[in-house]
Coordinates of C-alpha atoms in Angstrom, one line a residue:
Chain A
M165 CA 141.1 -80.8 86.9
A166 CA 141.0 -83.9 89.0
E167 CA 140.8 -86.2 86.0
E168 CA 143.8 -84.5 84.5
A169 CA 145.7 -85.0 87.7
K170 CA 144.7 -88.6 87.7
D171 CA 145.6 -89.4 84.1
P172 CA 147.9 -86.8 82.4
G173 CA 149.1 -89.2 79.7
W174 CA 147.1 -87.8 76.9
V175 CA 148.3 -84.2 77.6
K176 CA 151.9 -85.5 77.4
D177 CA 151.2 -87.3 74.1
L178 CA 149.5 -84.2 72.7
S179 CA 152.3 -81.9 73.6
H180 CA 154.9 -84.3 72.3
E181 CA 153.0 -84.7 69.0
T182 CA 152.6 -80.9 68.5
F183 CA 156.3 -80.3 69.4
Q184 CA 157.4 -83.0 66.9
A185 CA 155.2 -81.5 64.2
C186 CA 156.5 -78.0 64.8
L187 CA 160.1 -79.3 64.6
A188 CA 159.4 -81.2 61.4
F189 CA 157.8 -78.0 59.9
Y190 CA 160.7 -75.9 60.8
D191 CA 163.1 -78.5 59.5
K192 CA 161.3 -78.5 56.2
N193 CA 161.2 -74.7 55.7
P194 CA 163.8 -73.0 57.8
V195 CA 163.1 -69.5 56.4
I196 CA 159.8 -69.2 58.3
G197 CA 161.4 -70.7 61.4
S198 CA 164.3 -68.2 61.4
I199 CA 161.9 -65.3 60.8
G200 CA 159.9 -66.4 63.8
F201 CA 163.0 -66.7 65.9
L202 CA 164.3 -63.2 64.9
L203 CA 160.8 -61.7 65.6
L204 CA 160.8 -63.4 69.0
L205 CA 164.2 -61.9 69.8
S206 CA 163.3 -58.4 68.5
S207 CA 159.8 -58.2 69.9
V208 CA 160.8 -56.9 73.3
P209 CA 162.8 -53.8 72.2
L210 CA 160.2 -53.1 69.4
I211 CA 157.4 -53.1 71.9
I212 CA 159.3 -50.9 74.3
V213 CA 160.1 -48.3 71.6
L214 CA 156.6 -48.3 70.1
R215 CA 155.0 -47.9 73.5
Y216 CA 157.2 -45.0 74.2
M217 CA 156.3 -43.5 70.9
T218 CA 152.6 -44.0 71.3
K219 CA 152.7 -42.4 74.8
M220 CA 154.6 -39.4 73.4
K221 CA 152.0 -39.1 70.6
R222 CA 149.1 -39.3 73.0
V223 CA 150.6 -36.6 75.2
D224 CA 151.2 -34.3 72.3
N225 CA 147.6 -34.8 70.9
Q226 CA 146.2 -34.1 74.3
L227 CA 148.2 -30.9 74.7
I228 CA 147.2 -29.5 71.3
V229 CA 143.5 -30.4 71.8
D230 CA 143.5 -28.7 75.3
K231 CA 145.1 -25.6 73.8
Y232 CA 142.5 -25.5 71.1
R233 CA 139.7 -25.8 73.7
L234 CA 141.2 -23.0 75.7
E235 CA 141.4 -20.8 72.7
L236 CA 137.8 -21.6 71.8
E237 CA 136.7 -20.6 75.3
A238 CA 138.7 -17.4 75.1
S239 CA 137.1 -16.4 71.8
A240 CA 133.6 -17.3 73.1
K241 CA 134.2 -15.0 76.1
K242 CA 135.4 -12.2 73.8
M243 CA 132.3 -12.6 71.6
K244 CA 130.1 -12.5 74.7
R245 CA 131.8 -9.3 75.9
K246 CA 131.4 -7.7 72.5
S247 CA 127.7 -8.7 72.3
S248 CA 127.1 -7.4 75.8
K249 CA 128.8 -4.1 75.0
A250 CA 126.7 -3.9 71.8
A251 CA 123.6 -4.6 73.9
V252 CA 124.5 -2.0 76.4
R253 CA 125.1 0.5 73.6
A254 CA 121.8 -0.4 72.0
A255 CA 120.0 -0.1 75.4
S256 CA 121.6 3.4 76.0
T257 CA 120.6 4.6 72.6
T258 CA 117.1 3.4 73.0
T259 CA 116.8 5.0 76.4
T260 CA 118.1 8.3 75.1
A261 CA 115.9 8.1 72.1
G262 CA 112.9 7.3 74.4
G263 CA 113.9 10.0 76.9
Chain B
M87 CA 169.0 -66.9 50.6
E88 CA 167.9 -68.8 53.6
I89 CA 170.0 -66.5 55.8
T90 CA 169.5 -63.2 54.2
L91 CA 165.7 -63.2 53.6
P92 CA 164.7 -63.3 57.3
I93 CA 167.3 -60.7 58.2
V94 CA 166.0 -58.5 55.4
I95 CA 162.4 -58.9 56.6
V96 CA 163.1 -58.2 60.2
S97 CA 165.4 -55.2 59.3
L98 CA 162.5 -53.8 57.2
L99 CA 160.3 -54.0 60.2
F100 CA 162.9 -52.3 62.4
Y101 CA 163.3 -49.6 59.7
Q102 CA 159.5 -49.0 59.7
A103 CA 159.5 -48.6 63.5
Y104 CA 162.5 -46.2 63.2
L105 CA 160.5 -44.2 60.6
Y106 CA 157.5 -44.0 63.0
G107 CA 159.7 -42.9 65.8
K108 CA 161.4 -40.3 63.6
A109 CA 158.0 -39.0 62.6
V110 CA 156.8 -38.7 66.2
Y111 CA 160.0 -36.8 67.1
M112 CA 159.8 -34.5 64.1
R113 CA 156.2 -33.7 64.9
R114 CA 157.0 -32.9 68.5
M115 CA 160.1 -30.8 67.7
V116 CA 159.0 -29.0 64.5
M117 CA 155.3 -29.0 64.1
M118 CA 154.1 -28.5 67.7
K119 CA 155.8 -25.1 68.0
R120 CA 154.2 -23.9 64.8
V121 CA 150.8 -25.2 65.7
T122 CA 150.9 -23.6 69.1
M123 CA 152.0 -20.3 67.5
F124 CA 149.1 -20.6 65.1
L125 CA 146.6 -21.3 67.8
E126 CA 147.7 -18.2 69.6
R127 CA 147.2 -16.0 66.6
T128 CA 144.6 -13.3 66.8
D129 CA 144.0 -12.9 63.1
A130 CA 142.9 -16.5 62.5
S131 CA 139.3 -17.6 63.0
D132 CA 138.2 -20.6 65.1
Q133 CA 137.7 -22.7 62.1
L134 CA 141.3 -22.3 60.9
K135 CA 142.4 -23.1 64.4
M136 CA 140.3 -26.2 64.4
L137 CA 141.8 -27.3 61.0
A138 CA 145.3 -26.7 62.4
A139 CA 144.6 -28.8 65.5
T140 CA 143.1 -31.7 63.5
A141 CA 146.0 -31.6 61.1
F142 CA 148.4 -32.0 64.0
V143 CA 146.3 -34.9 65.3
D144 CA 146.0 -36.5 61.9
S145 CA 149.6 -36.3 61.0
L146 CA 150.3 -39.6 62.8
S147 CA 147.0 -41.4 62.0
L148 CA 147.2 -44.7 60.2
K149 CA 143.7 -44.3 58.7
L150 CA 144.5 -41.1 56.7
P151 CA 145.3 -42.8 53.3
F152 CA 142.2 -44.9 53.5
Q153 CA 140.0 -41.9 54.2
L154 CA 141.6 -39.9 51.4
V155 CA 141.0 -42.8 48.9
S156 CA 137.4 -43.3 50.0
F157 CA 136.7 -39.6 49.7
R158 CA 138.2 -39.5 46.2
K159 CA 136.1 -42.5 45.2
K160 CA 133.0 -40.9 46.5
R161 CA 133.8 -37.7 44.6
Q162 CA 134.3 -39.7 41.4
D163 CA 131.0 -41.4 41.9
N164 CA 129.2 -38.0 42.4
D165 CA 128.1 -39.0 45.9
P166 CA 125.7 -36.2 47.2
G167 CA 127.3 -36.3 50.7
A168 CA 130.8 -35.7 49.4
K169 CA 129.6 -32.9 47.1
R170 CA 127.7 -31.2 50.0
A171 CA 130.7 -31.4 52.3
E172 CA 133.0 -29.9 49.6
R173 CA 130.5 -27.1 48.9
R174 CA 130.1 -26.3 52.6
A175 CA 133.9 -26.2 53.1
K176 CA 134.3 -23.8 50.1
E177 CA 131.5 -21.6 51.4
N178 CA 133.0 -21.5 54.9
L179 CA 136.4 -20.6 53.5
R180 CA 134.9 -17.8 51.4
K181 CA 133.0 -16.4 54.5
D182 CA 136.1 -16.7 56.7
R183 CA 137.6 -13.4 57.8
S184 CA 141.1 -14.4 58.7
S185 CA 144.2 -12.8 57.1
L186 CA 146.0 -14.1 54.1
H187 CA 149.2 -14.7 56.2
A188 CA 147.3 -17.0 58.5
R189 CA 145.9 -18.9 55.6
Q190 CA 149.3 -19.4 54.1
E191 CA 150.6 -20.6 57.5
L192 CA 147.7 -23.1 57.6
D193 CA 148.6 -24.3 54.1
S194 CA 152.1 -24.9 55.1
L195 CA 151.0 -26.7 58.2
I196 CA 148.7 -29.1 56.2
E197 CA 151.6 -29.7 53.7
M198 CA 153.8 -30.6 56.7
M199 CA 151.1 -33.0 57.9
F200 CA 151.1 -34.8 54.6
T201 CA 154.9 -35.0 54.5
I202 CA 155.1 -36.4 58.0
N203 CA 152.3 -38.9 57.3
L204 CA 153.9 -40.0 54.1
S205 CA 157.3 -40.4 55.6
F206 CA 156.2 -43.4 57.7
N207 CA 152.9 -44.5 56.1
K208 CA 154.1 -45.7 52.7
P209 CA 153.0 -49.3 53.0
L210 CA 149.5 -48.4 53.9
V211 CA 149.4 -45.8 51.1
I212 CA 150.3 -48.5 48.6
L213 CA 147.7 -50.8 50.2
A214 CA 145.0 -48.2 50.0
S215 CA 145.8 -47.2 46.4
L216 CA 145.4 -50.8 45.2
P217 CA 142.4 -50.8 42.8
H218 CA 140.4 -53.7 44.2
F219 CA 141.1 -53.2 47.9
R220 CA 138.2 -51.8 49.8
V221 CA 137.7 -51.4 53.5
E222 CA 134.1 -50.3 53.7
R223 CA 131.3 -52.8 52.8
K224 CA 129.3 -52.7 49.7
P225 CA 125.6 -52.0 50.3
V226 CA 123.5 -55.2 49.8
P227 CA 121.4 -55.3 46.6
K228 CA 118.0 -55.5 48.4
D229 CA 115.7 -56.1 45.5
F230 CA 117.7 -59.1 44.2
Y231 CA 117.5 -60.8 47.6
A232 CA 113.9 -59.9 48.1
E233 CA 113.0 -61.5 44.8
S234 CA 115.1 -64.6 45.1
F235 CA 114.3 -65.6 48.7
Q236 CA 110.7 -65.3 49.6
H237 CA 111.3 -66.2 53.2
G238 CA 114.1 -63.7 53.5
H239 CA 111.9 -60.9 52.3
M240 CA 110.5 -60.0 55.7
K241 CA 113.9 -60.3 57.3
I242 CA 115.4 -57.8 54.9
K243 CA 112.5 -55.5 55.4
E244 CA 112.9 -55.6 59.2
M245 CA 116.6 -54.9 58.8
C246 CA 116.1 -51.9 56.7

């Protein structure tokens, strides 16, 4: 850091050279340059819209998965109740048979 | 040409984003009600409910065409894993005790998933359907390397 503060000449040269090279490149083929410019302009609304859409998608997915889990728990409870009823019935039959 | 080409490319990108947004909106407005109705049904088994939920989640996934193509390739190569999966799915469907109406509803839900996915995913479908485009890696031919490089032999053995 201290050396850069002392002698920033090479940074200046480097930035100048790269900027000149970029300008020359875009002068040579303006199609790529205009595509980049339009993408730079359009990136902000695109990012906003896509973020909104991905958030909506995540919320929907979470909702459906939670619903499915609730249904699974409900069906497991029902199965348990059924099995317990069957067990009670079996126990009663065995006791009556034994008595 | 120099003016129209960039505008065409950027407008195609915007059109793709619009299609994605439309798919998200349609899924929320049309498909979500039907999937919740299906999940509340009493005559459908847990497996069919799982299929409906995964269809809802998969309708916006970008990996779906690649997975379909890889599974089709495996089935063509008579891969044992793919065969086993297919047989198990058929057995489960035969054992399943849900009503015919629920099954038809699930079929229409899966069809809706494919239409929603195809409506915005066409570039990736084309990319996946290219004959020489593969995402997964080929397994390394071990014997060849073991014979050709004597020093690499132990390394390959360790890796396996």
